[in-house]
Amino acid sequence: MGDPKAFLNIPRQEAGYRPVNERIADYSQVEQTLNTNSRKLQASRCMDCGVPFCHWACPIGNKQPEWQDALYRGKWKEAYEVLSSTCDFPEFTGRICPALCEKSCVLKLSCDQPVTIRENEAAIVEAAFREGYIQVKTPRRNGKKVAVIGAGPAGLVVANQLNLKGYSVTLFDKDEAPGGLLRFGIPNFKLDKNVIDRRMKILAAEGILFEMGVEIDVNHLPEGFDAYCICTGTPAARDLSIPGRELKGIHFALEMLAQQNRILAGQTFPKDKLVNAKGKKVLVIGGGDTGSDCIGTSVRQGAVSVTQIEIMPKPPVGYNPATPWPQWPAVFKTTSSHEEGCTRRWCLASNQFLGKNGKVTGVEVEEVEWIPAADGGRPTMKPTGKKEVIEADMVLLAMGFLKPEQPKFAKNVFLAGDAETGASLVVRAMAGGRKAAAEIDAYLIQ
């Protein structure tokens, strides 16, 4: 370890975001970067703990202390080699992962200043691209073919892992380009799509075949493959079936997010098909990351106002005894999009959509209370009778996704990512991809 006392002398320094008035005028990435010297100092804060809880918390098992030390010593290539041994695409996780590792860092416990693990990860992979450490590999083929259905994070990892082992991999996806929600769900201001394209060029050069714009029925898989992996994610969004749902102006979150990303990629849409917040009062129903993405997108499109409501109570600020370290803390979170202008409210259930001339004009909401269960189980929701109307001429439903029901598959068909577990984090989908690839490999070498 390079500097065992750095954590005592060097405070946590985040790169931060571009100024609000600047970033809301475009869709470029909001996050900034530190210079090389400052980044190395941040890496030096890693304490090389006897029990690295960061490693314990990471779904893909990243070896954070090892690559933090290499980064501190300026050995960028070594840092990337250690990082890439467990993470297929650190340029994705280094930008959008919520960093479970940081919340379990010992410095989070001791002084609430964990190591900037996620930012350091992004810096390492960017240096690897910049310095040419990432080279196209030419695997020796073993004569066996695998079809991966779905080109999101899980499918990409499955394809990458099996391709490097020598399998001939064909990646199918219904969309026109690979990436799944990385491309069509996460806004460009969080993940620039050039970052995805850069990696896809490498995967294609290494031999993975991309069949995009191809809808595959998982009950009738294409013939000619020795094994299959279903990585189709969670395509069905959770709906809100209350009176007035048929009114115009009510959309699923991904209708807006995917369309905006496609527009930025050069596609055009008829005026009557646009999902655009310009000049509108926007109501986002759902308090998670997808809802936050809707806020940032609405602000950039020119919304008059944005309100976000959540049926659950407002999380505690700072510390929640129900989720102590090293668990992921269920606490109040403010994202870069929230900083850009948004009214946030909690404990509100939606009773009905209100409209005029077939268009939504507002939502009747009712305050609810959450009664704790005596046995410590799931609390009970109790309506209070306190009702009000929130004006809105655009409503975005961001309440999560339904876990897909899968048919019974043959022995040579495997599942990975959200298609198997239900909606979760990108990093967990990537971990599922690694697990499925190992299972497919073990099956095919029997």
mmCIF file of C-alpha atoms in Angstrom, residues 18-349:
data_model
loop_
_atom_site.group_PDB
_atom_site.id
_atom_site.type_symbol
_atom_site.label_atom_id
_atom_site.label_comp_id
_atom_site.label_asym_id
_atom_site.label_seq_id
_atom_site.Cartn_x
_atom_site.Cartn_y
_atom_site.Cartn_z
ATOM 1 C CA ARG A 18 -21.247 21.263 -14.373
ATOM 2 C CA PRO A 19 -23.124 24.428 -13.272
ATOM 3 C CA VAL A 20 -26.904 23.995 -13.422
ATOM 4 C CA ASN A 21 -27.540 26.956 -15.731
ATOM 5 C CA GLU A 22 -25.016 25.530 -18.189
ATOM 6 C CA ARG A 23 -25.922 21.858 -18.184
ATOM 7 C CA ILE A 24 -29.710 22.218 -18.529
ATOM 8 C CA ALA A 25 -29.128 23.796 -21.940
ATOM 9 C CA ASP A 26 -27.740 20.584 -23.444
ATOM 10 C CA TYR A 27 -27.652 16.801 -23.092
ATOM 11 C CA SER A 28 -23.897 16.467 -22.542
ATOM 12 C CA GLN A 29 -22.679 14.581 -19.502
ATOM 13 C CA VAL A 30 -23.250 16.539 -16.330
ATOM 14 C CA GLU A 31 -20.400 14.969 -14.362
ATOM 15 C CA GLN A 32 -16.949 16.521 -14.462
ATOM 16 C CA THR A 33 -13.522 14.915 -13.902
ATOM 17 C CA LEU A 34 -10.517 15.579 -11.683
ATOM 18 C CA ASN A 35 -7.000 16.045 -12.959
ATOM 19 C CA THR A 36 -4.582 13.119 -12.795
ATOM 20 C CA ASN A 37 -2.790 14.242 -9.645
ATOM 21 C CA SER A 38 -6.022 14.808 -7.714
ATOM 22 C CA ARG A 39 -7.338 11.448 -8.879
ATOM 23 C CA LYS A 40 -4.219 9.663 -7.621
ATOM 24 C CA LEU A 41 -4.587 11.420 -4.269
ATOM 25 C CA GLN A 42 -8.162 10.210 -4.013
ATOM 26 C CA ALA A 43 -7.023 6.653 -4.733
ATOM 27 C CA SER A 44 -4.406 6.957 -1.978
ATOM 28 C CA ARG A 45 -7.214 7.299 0.593
ATOM 29 C CA CYS A 46 -8.008 3.581 0.261
ATOM 30 C CA MET A 47 -7.019 2.027 3.590
ATOM 31 C CA ASP A 48 -6.371 -1.486 2.235
ATOM 32 C CA CYS A 49 -8.691 -2.808 4.957
ATOM 33 C CA GLY A 50 -8.137 -6.274 6.368
ATOM 34 C CA VAL A 51 -11.758 -7.021 5.439
ATOM 35 C CA PRO A 52 -12.581 -4.979 2.312
ATOM 36 C CA PHE A 53 -16.319 -4.428 2.639
ATOM 37 C CA CYS A 54 -16.248 -2.602 -0.708
ATOM 38 C CA HIS A 55 -15.385 -5.930 -2.322
ATOM 39 C CA TRP A 56 -18.112 -7.636 -0.283
ATOM 40 C CA ALA A 57 -20.765 -5.158 -1.444
ATOM 41 C CA CYS A 58 -19.848 -5.192 -5.143
ATOM 42 C CA PRO A 59 -22.103 -7.594 -7.108
ATOM 43 C CA ILE A 60 -19.301 -8.344 -9.580
ATOM 44 C CA GLY A 61 -16.624 -8.676 -6.894
ATOM 45 C CA ASN A 62 -14.355 -5.819 -7.941
ATOM 46 C CA LYS A 63 -10.976 -5.840 -6.169
ATOM 47 C CA GLN A 64 -11.041 -2.188 -5.210
ATOM 48 C CA PRO A 65 -8.023 -2.052 -2.848
ATOM 49 C CA GLU A 66 -5.748 -3.603 -5.477
ATOM 50 C CA TRP A 67 -6.607 -1.223 -8.293
ATOM 51 C CA GLN A 68 -6.784 1.784 -5.979
ATOM 52 C CA ASP A 69 -3.192 1.119 -4.934
ATOM 53 C CA ALA A 70 -2.051 0.702 -8.551
ATOM 54 C CA LEU A 71 -3.795 3.961 -9.468
ATOM 55 C CA TYR A 72 -2.144 5.809 -6.585
ATOM 56 C CA ARG A 73 1.277 4.567 -7.731
ATOM 57 C CA GLY A 74 0.560 5.733 -11.287
ATOM 58 C CA LYS A 75 0.422 2.206 -12.687
ATOM 59 C CA TRP A 76 -2.647 2.796 -14.825
ATOM 60 C CA LYS A 77 -2.251 -0.301 -16.964
ATOM 61 C CA GLU A 78 -1.986 -2.539 -13.917
ATOM 62 C CA ALA A 79 -5.005 -0.803 -12.414
ATOM 63 C CA TYR A 80 -7.035 -1.488 -15.561
ATOM 64 C CA GLU A 81 -5.920 -5.120 -15.720
ATOM 65 C CA VAL A 82 -7.098 -5.720 -12.148
ATOM 66 C CA LEU A 83 -10.331 -3.815 -12.719
ATOM 67 C CA SER A 84 -11.191 -5.536 -15.999
ATOM 68 C CA SER A 85 -10.542 -8.975 -14.501
ATOM 69 C CA THR A 86 -13.898 -8.668 -12.718
ATOM 70 C CA CYS A 87 -15.750 -5.939 -14.654
ATOM 71 C CA ASP A 88 -16.364 -6.312 -18.382
ATOM 72 C CA PHE A 89 -17.390 -2.700 -18.973
ATOM 73 C CA PRO A 90 -16.114 -0.338 -16.265
ATOM 74 C CA GLU A 91 -16.860 2.628 -18.526
ATOM 75 C CA PHE A 92 -20.555 1.903 -17.855
ATOM 76 C CA THR A 93 -20.436 1.147 -14.135
ATOM 77 C CA GLY A 94 -17.942 3.953 -13.567
ATOM 78 C CA ARG A 95 -20.593 6.395 -14.766
ATOM 79 C CA ILE A 96 -23.980 5.060 -13.696
ATOM 80 C CA CYS A 97 -23.475 2.571 -10.867
ATOM 81 C CA PRO A 98 -24.905 3.804 -7.533
ATOM 82 C CA ALA A 99 -21.649 2.555 -5.992
ATOM 83 C CA LEU A 100 -22.739 0.048 -3.405
ATOM 84 C CA CYS A 101 -19.020 -0.310 -2.701
ATOM 85 C CA GLU A 102 -18.705 3.265 -1.464
ATOM 86 C CA LYS A 103 -21.598 2.916 0.957
ATOM 87 C CA SER A 104 -19.802 -0.055 2.548
ATOM 88 C CA CYS A 105 -16.357 1.598 2.604
ATOM 89 C CA VAL A 106 -14.897 1.686 6.120
ATOM 90 C CA LEU A 107 -14.337 5.424 5.680
ATOM 91 C CA LYS A 108 -18.100 5.764 5.166
ATOM 92 C CA LEU A 109 -18.519 4.302 8.648
ATOM 93 C CA SER A 110 -15.725 6.168 10.384
ATOM 94 C CA CYS A 111 -16.034 9.682 8.944
ATOM 95 C CA ASP A 112 -18.743 9.572 6.240
ATOM 96 C CA GLN A 113 -16.103 10.226 3.562
ATOM 97 C CA PRO A 114 -15.743 6.993 1.573
ATOM 98 C CA VAL A 115 -13.145 6.605 -1.139
ATOM 99 C CA THR A 116 -14.330 7.920 -4.527
ATOM 100 C CA ILE A 117 -14.373 4.392 -5.913
ATOM 101 C CA ARG A 118 -16.806 4.942 -8.787
ATOM 102 C CA GLU A 119 -15.055 8.044 -10.103
ATOM 103 C CA ASN A 120 -11.664 6.347 -9.782
ATOM 104 C CA GLU A 121 -13.008 3.401 -11.771
ATOM 105 C CA ALA A 122 -14.155 5.702 -14.576
ATOM 106 C CA ALA A 123 -10.774 7.437 -14.605
ATOM 107 C CA ILE A 124 -8.932 4.132 -14.929
ATOM 108 C CA VAL A 125 -10.921 2.860 -17.904
ATOM 109 C CA GLU A 126 -10.747 6.214 -19.674
ATOM 110 C CA ALA A 127 -6.961 6.171 -19.266
ATOM 111 C CA ALA A 128 -6.947 2.614 -20.648
ATOM 112 C CA PHE A 129 -8.767 3.739 -23.797
ATOM 113 C CA ARG A 130 -6.669 6.855 -24.115
ATOM 114 C CA GLU A 131 -3.321 5.086 -23.713
ATOM 115 C CA GLY A 132 -4.219 2.126 -25.922
ATOM 116 C CA TYR A 133 -4.223 -0.491 -23.174
ATOM 117 C CA ILE A 134 -7.491 -1.873 -24.549
ATOM 118 C CA GLN A 135 -6.659 -3.886 -27.637
ATOM 119 C CA VAL A 136 -8.792 -6.109 -29.845
ATOM 120 C CA LYS A 137 -8.377 -9.780 -28.908
ATOM 121 C CA THR A 138 -8.602 -12.667 -31.363
ATOM 122 C CA PRO A 139 -10.013 -15.691 -29.544
ATOM 123 C CA ARG A 140 -9.327 -19.187 -30.850
ATOM 124 C CA ARG A 141 -12.673 -20.658 -31.889
ATOM 125 C CA ASN A 142 -13.888 -23.923 -30.394
ATOM 126 C CA GLY A 143 -16.524 -24.703 -33.041
ATOM 127 C CA LYS A 144 -19.580 -24.140 -30.828
ATOM 128 C CA LYS A 145 -22.231 -21.450 -31.302
ATOM 129 C CA VAL A 146 -24.235 -19.505 -28.740
ATOM 130 C CA ALA A 147 -27.168 -17.162 -29.313
ATOM 131 C CA VAL A 148 -27.747 -14.333 -26.832
ATOM 132 C CA ILE A 149 -31.210 -12.779 -26.970
ATOM 133 C CA GLY A 150 -31.091 -9.205 -25.705
ATOM 134 C CA ALA A 151 -28.220 -6.742 -26.022
ATOM 135 C CA GLY A 152 -28.540 -4.959 -22.698
ATOM 136 C CA PRO A 153 -25.880 -5.078 -19.944
ATOM 137 C CA ALA A 154 -26.458 -8.754 -19.113
ATOM 138 C CA GLY A 155 -26.491 -9.883 -22.750
ATOM 139 C CA LEU A 156 -23.382 -7.900 -23.586
ATOM 140 C CA VAL A 157 -21.490 -9.478 -20.691
ATOM 141 C CA VAL A 158 -22.636 -12.987 -21.629
ATOM 142 C CA ALA A 159 -21.570 -12.390 -25.219
ATOM 143 C CA ASN A 160 -18.223 -10.910 -24.224
ATOM 144 C CA GLN A 161 -17.344 -13.673 -21.777
ATOM 145 C CA LEU A 162 -18.277 -16.515 -24.114
ATOM 146 C CA ASN A 163 -16.655 -14.899 -27.135
ATOM 147 C CA LEU A 164 -13.361 -14.608 -25.261
ATOM 148 C CA LYS A 165 -13.618 -18.313 -24.409
ATOM 149 C CA GLY A 166 -13.785 -19.165 -28.107
ATOM 150 C CA TYR A 167 -17.509 -19.577 -28.714
ATOM 151 C CA SER A 168 -19.042 -18.040 -31.824
ATOM 152 C CA VAL A 169 -21.620 -15.661 -30.371
ATOM 153 C CA THR A 170 -24.540 -14.008 -32.139
ATOM 154 C CA LEU A 171 -26.283 -11.229 -30.243
ATOM 155 C CA PHE A 172 -29.927 -10.559 -31.161
ATOM 156 C CA ASP A 173 -31.967 -7.537 -30.129
ATOM 157 C CA LYS A 174 -35.302 -6.034 -31.148
ATOM 158 C CA ASP A 175 -33.897 -2.500 -31.068
ATOM 159 C CA GLU A 176 -31.851 -0.913 -33.822
ATOM 160 C CA ALA A 177 -28.638 -0.746 -31.785
ATOM 161 C CA PRO A 178 -27.124 -2.605 -28.805
ATOM 162 C CA GLY A 179 -27.157 -1.364 -25.248
ATOM 163 C CA GLY A 180 -30.661 -1.977 -23.952
ATOM 164 C CA LEU A 181 -31.564 0.550 -21.280
ATOM 165 C CA LEU A 182 -27.997 1.835 -21.360
ATOM 166 C CA ARG A 183 -28.830 3.269 -24.774
ATOM 167 C CA PHE A 184 -32.583 3.728 -24.728
ATOM 168 C CA GLY A 185 -33.324 4.378 -21.060
ATOM 169 C CA ILE A 186 -30.470 6.238 -19.417
ATOM 170 C CA PRO A 187 -30.250 9.848 -20.638
ATOM 171 C CA ASN A 188 -27.198 11.057 -22.506
ATOM 172 C CA PHE A 189 -26.436 13.530 -19.745
ATOM 173 C CA LYS A 190 -25.628 10.536 -17.525
ATOM 174 C CA LEU A 191 -24.146 8.200 -20.148
ATOM 175 C CA ASP A 192 -23.054 9.536 -23.528
ATOM 176 C CA LYS A 193 -23.864 6.983 -26.214
ATOM 177 C CA ASN A 194 -20.424 7.379 -27.795
ATOM 178 C CA VAL A 195 -19.170 5.500 -24.742
ATOM 179 C CA ILE A 196 -21.355 2.536 -25.739
ATOM 180 C CA ASP A 197 -20.451 2.736 -29.431
ATOM 181 C CA ARG A 198 -16.739 2.738 -28.612
ATOM 182 C CA ARG A 199 -17.036 -0.597 -26.808
ATOM 183 C CA MET A 200 -19.390 -2.119 -29.387
ATOM 184 C CA LYS A 201 -16.790 -1.531 -32.112
ATOM 185 C CA ILE A 202 -14.306 -3.563 -30.078
ATOM 186 C CA LEU A 203 -16.772 -6.399 -29.459
ATOM 187 C CA ALA A 204 -17.599 -6.556 -33.161
ATOM 188 C CA ALA A 205 -13.907 -6.563 -34.074
ATOM 189 C CA GLU A 206 -13.404 -9.458 -31.665
ATOM 190 C CA GLY A 207 -15.942 -11.538 -33.547
ATOM 191 C CA ILE A 208 -19.321 -11.048 -31.912
ATOM 192 C CA LEU A 209 -22.089 -10.909 -34.521
ATOM 193 C CA PHE A 210 -24.776 -8.276 -33.926
ATOM 194 C CA GLU A 211 -28.249 -8.936 -35.318
ATOM 195 C CA MET A 212 -30.132 -5.769 -34.446
ATOM 196 C CA GLY A 213 -33.750 -4.956 -35.187
ATOM 197 C CA VAL A 214 -34.643 -8.645 -34.940
ATOM 198 C CA GLU A 215 -37.561 -9.651 -32.725
ATOM 199 C CA ILE A 216 -37.010 -13.122 -31.290
ATOM 200 C CA ASP A 217 -39.853 -15.185 -29.849
ATOM 201 C CA VAL A 218 -38.266 -16.987 -26.893
ATOM 202 C CA ASN A 219 -40.727 -19.841 -27.446
ATOM 203 C CA HIS A 220 -39.278 -20.349 -30.937
ATOM 204 C CA LEU A 221 -35.560 -19.726 -30.689
ATOM 205 C CA PRO A 222 -33.454 -19.629 -33.884
ATOM 206 C CA GLU A 223 -31.973 -22.948 -34.920
ATOM 207 C CA GLY A 224 -28.320 -23.792 -35.342
ATOM 208 C CA PHE A 225 -26.976 -22.892 -31.895
ATOM 209 C CA ASP A 226 -25.581 -25.143 -29.188
ATOM 210 C CA ALA A 227 -26.873 -22.941 -26.364
ATOM 211 C CA TYR A 228 -28.985 -19.852 -25.789
ATOM 212 C CA CYS A 229 -29.122 -17.116 -23.180
ATOM 213 C CA ILE A 230 -32.268 -15.045 -22.655
ATOM 214 C CA CYS A 231 -31.359 -11.493 -21.592
ATOM 215 C CA THR A 232 -34.492 -9.620 -22.604
ATOM 216 C CA GLY A 233 -34.763 -7.515 -19.447
ATOM 217 C CA THR A 234 -38.091 -6.380 -18.011
ATOM 218 C CA PRO A 235 -40.025 -4.958 -20.961
ATOM 219 C CA ALA A 236 -43.336 -4.379 -19.123
ATOM 220 C CA ALA A 237 -43.532 -1.148 -17.116
ATOM 221 C CA ARG A 238 -45.754 -0.994 -14.039
ATOM 222 C CA ASP A 239 -48.992 0.748 -15.006
ATOM 223 C CA LEU A 240 -51.384 2.880 -12.956
ATOM 224 C CA SER A 241 -54.883 1.610 -13.705
ATOM 225 C CA ILE A 242 -57.042 4.345 -12.222
ATOM 226 C CA PRO A 243 -59.926 6.329 -13.768
ATOM 227 C CA GLY A 244 -58.780 8.612 -16.572
ATOM 228 C CA ARG A 245 -55.829 6.477 -17.619
ATOM 229 C CA GLU A 246 -56.958 6.735 -21.263
ATOM 230 C CA LEU A 247 -56.430 10.504 -21.372
ATOM 231 C CA LYS A 248 -53.792 11.887 -23.725
ATOM 232 C CA GLY A 249 -50.634 13.201 -22.124
ATOM 233 C CA ILE A 250 -50.059 10.217 -19.833
ATOM 234 C CA HIS A 251 -46.949 8.252 -20.775
ATOM 235 C CA PHE A 252 -44.640 5.576 -19.441
ATOM 236 C CA ALA A 253 -41.259 7.022 -18.527
ATOM 237 C CA LEU A 254 -39.432 5.095 -21.225
ATOM 238 C CA GLU A 255 -41.691 6.541 -23.926
ATOM 239 C CA MET A 256 -40.062 9.898 -23.223
ATOM 240 C CA LEU A 257 -36.553 8.716 -22.361
ATOM 241 C CA ALA A 258 -36.125 6.334 -25.291
ATOM 242 C CA GLN A 259 -37.558 8.810 -27.771
ATOM 243 C CA GLN A 260 -35.320 11.642 -26.589
ATOM 244 C CA ASN A 261 -32.236 9.434 -26.905
ATOM 245 C CA ARG A 262 -33.277 8.430 -30.402
ATOM 246 C CA ILE A 263 -33.796 12.074 -31.371
ATOM 247 C CA LEU A 264 -30.291 12.874 -30.153
ATOM 248 C CA ALA A 265 -29.069 9.990 -32.313
ATOM 249 C CA GLY A 266 -30.615 11.646 -35.379
ATOM 250 C CA GLN A 267 -34.045 10.048 -35.640
ATOM 251 C CA THR A 268 -37.164 12.102 -36.294
ATOM 252 C CA PHE A 269 -40.761 11.620 -35.156
ATOM 253 C CA PRO A 270 -44.073 13.085 -36.345
ATOM 254 C CA LYS A 271 -45.257 16.019 -34.253
ATOM 255 C CA ASP A 272 -48.274 14.095 -32.984
ATOM 256 C CA LYS A 273 -46.012 11.289 -31.746
ATOM 257 C CA LEU A 274 -43.582 13.463 -29.807
ATOM 258 C CA VAL A 275 -43.423 13.018 -26.037
ATOM 259 C CA ASN A 276 -42.074 16.440 -25.177
ATOM 260 C CA ALA A 277 -42.427 18.526 -22.023
ATOM 261 C CA LYS A 278 -41.885 21.948 -23.601
ATOM 262 C CA GLY A 279 -44.248 24.482 -22.059
ATOM 263 C CA LYS A 280 -45.978 21.866 -19.892
ATOM 264 C CA LYS A 281 -46.585 21.240 -16.219
ATOM 265 C CA VAL A 282 -45.046 17.802 -15.716
ATOM 266 C CA LEU A 283 -45.945 15.344 -12.979
ATOM 267 C CA VAL A 284 -43.617 12.381 -12.463
ATOM 268 C CA ILE A 285 -45.171 9.515 -10.511
ATOM 269 C CA GLY A 286 -42.432 7.387 -8.971
ATOM 270 C CA GLY A 287 -39.443 8.344 -6.860
ATOM 271 C CA GLY A 288 -36.644 6.171 -8.226
ATOM 272 C CA ASP A 289 -33.805 6.752 -10.664
ATOM 273 C CA THR A 290 -36.078 6.476 -13.707
ATOM 274 C CA GLY A 291 -38.258 9.226 -12.271
ATOM 275 C CA SER A 292 -35.148 11.320 -11.702
ATOM 276 C CA ASP A 293 -34.152 10.797 -15.352
ATOM 277 C CA CYS A 294 -37.594 12.047 -16.396
ATOM 278 C CA ILE A 295 -37.059 15.193 -14.338
ATOM 279 C CA GLY A 296 -33.726 16.017 -15.979
ATOM 280 C CA THR A 297 -35.129 15.332 -19.439
ATOM 281 C CA SER A 298 -38.261 17.419 -18.805
ATOM 282 C CA VAL A 299 -36.165 20.354 -17.623
ATOM 283 C CA ARG A 300 -34.019 20.196 -20.770
ATOM 284 C CA GLN A 301 -37.085 19.987 -22.986
ATOM 285 C CA GLY A 302 -38.409 23.203 -21.468
ATOM 286 C CA ALA A 303 -41.052 22.175 -18.929
ATOM 287 C CA VAL A 304 -42.817 25.017 -17.111
ATOM 288 C CA SER A 305 -42.661 23.056 -13.858
ATOM 289 C CA VAL A 306 -41.818 19.536 -12.703
ATOM 290 C CA THR A 307 -43.310 17.778 -9.689
ATOM 291 C CA GLN A 308 -42.349 14.306 -8.494
ATOM 292 C CA ILE A 309 -44.566 12.320 -6.135
ATOM 293 C CA GLU A 310 -43.925 9.058 -4.336
ATOM 294 C CA ILE A 311 -46.387 6.852 -2.484
ATOM 295 C CA MET A 312 -43.786 5.818 0.099
ATOM 296 C CA PRO A 313 -42.648 8.046 3.009
ATOM 297 C CA LYS A 314 -39.718 10.414 2.650
ATOM 298 C CA PRO A 315 -36.545 8.501 3.588
ATOM 299 C CA PRO A 316 -34.500 9.658 6.587
ATOM 300 C CA VAL A 317 -31.852 12.274 5.939
ATOM 301 C CA GLY A 318 -28.250 11.235 6.545
ATOM 302 C CA TYR A 319 -28.693 8.003 8.488
ATOM 303 C CA ASN A 320 -31.296 5.265 8.686
ATOM 304 C CA PRO A 321 -30.967 2.831 11.623
ATOM 305 C CA ALA A 322 -33.017 0.288 9.656
ATOM 306 C CA THR A 323 -30.174 0.007 7.103
ATOM 307 C CA PRO A 324 -26.917 0.370 9.063
ATOM 308 C CA TRP A 325 -23.441 0.188 7.554
ATOM 309 C CA PRO A 326 -22.281 -1.784 5.586
ATOM 310 C CA GLN A 327 -25.746 -2.238 4.081
ATOM 311 C CA TRP A 328 -27.006 -0.005 1.293
ATOM 312 C CA PRO A 329 -28.534 2.958 3.181
ATOM 313 C CA ALA A 330 -32.186 3.738 2.494
ATOM 314 C CA VAL A 331 -31.802 7.491 2.955
ATOM 315 C CA PHE A 332 -32.902 10.701 1.267
ATOM 316 C CA LYS A 333 -31.117 11.169 -2.051
ATOM 317 C CA THR A 334 -30.791 14.244 -4.238
ATOM 318 C CA THR A 335 -29.666 13.599 -7.815
ATOM 319 C CA SER A 336 -28.208 16.032 -10.322
ATOM 320 C CA SER A 337 -31.652 16.198 -11.950
ATOM 321 C CA HIS A 338 -33.340 17.136 -8.685
ATOM 322 C CA GLU A 339 -30.874 20.009 -8.349
ATOM 323 C CA GLU A 340 -32.051 21.364 -11.703
ATOM 324 C CA GLY A 341 -35.538 22.246 -10.492
ATOM 325 C CA CYS A 342 -38.241 19.977 -9.085
ATOM 326 C CA THR A 343 -40.901 19.898 -6.379
ATOM 327 C CA ARG A 344 -40.764 16.606 -4.483
ATOM 328 C CA ARG A 345 -43.535 15.146 -2.330
ATOM 329 C CA TRP A 346 -44.104 11.856 -0.496
ATOM 330 C CA CYS A 347 -46.940 9.736 0.917
ATOM 331 C CA LEU A 348 -49.248 10.567 -1.969
ATOM 332 C CA ALA A 349 -51.430 7.967 -3.698
#
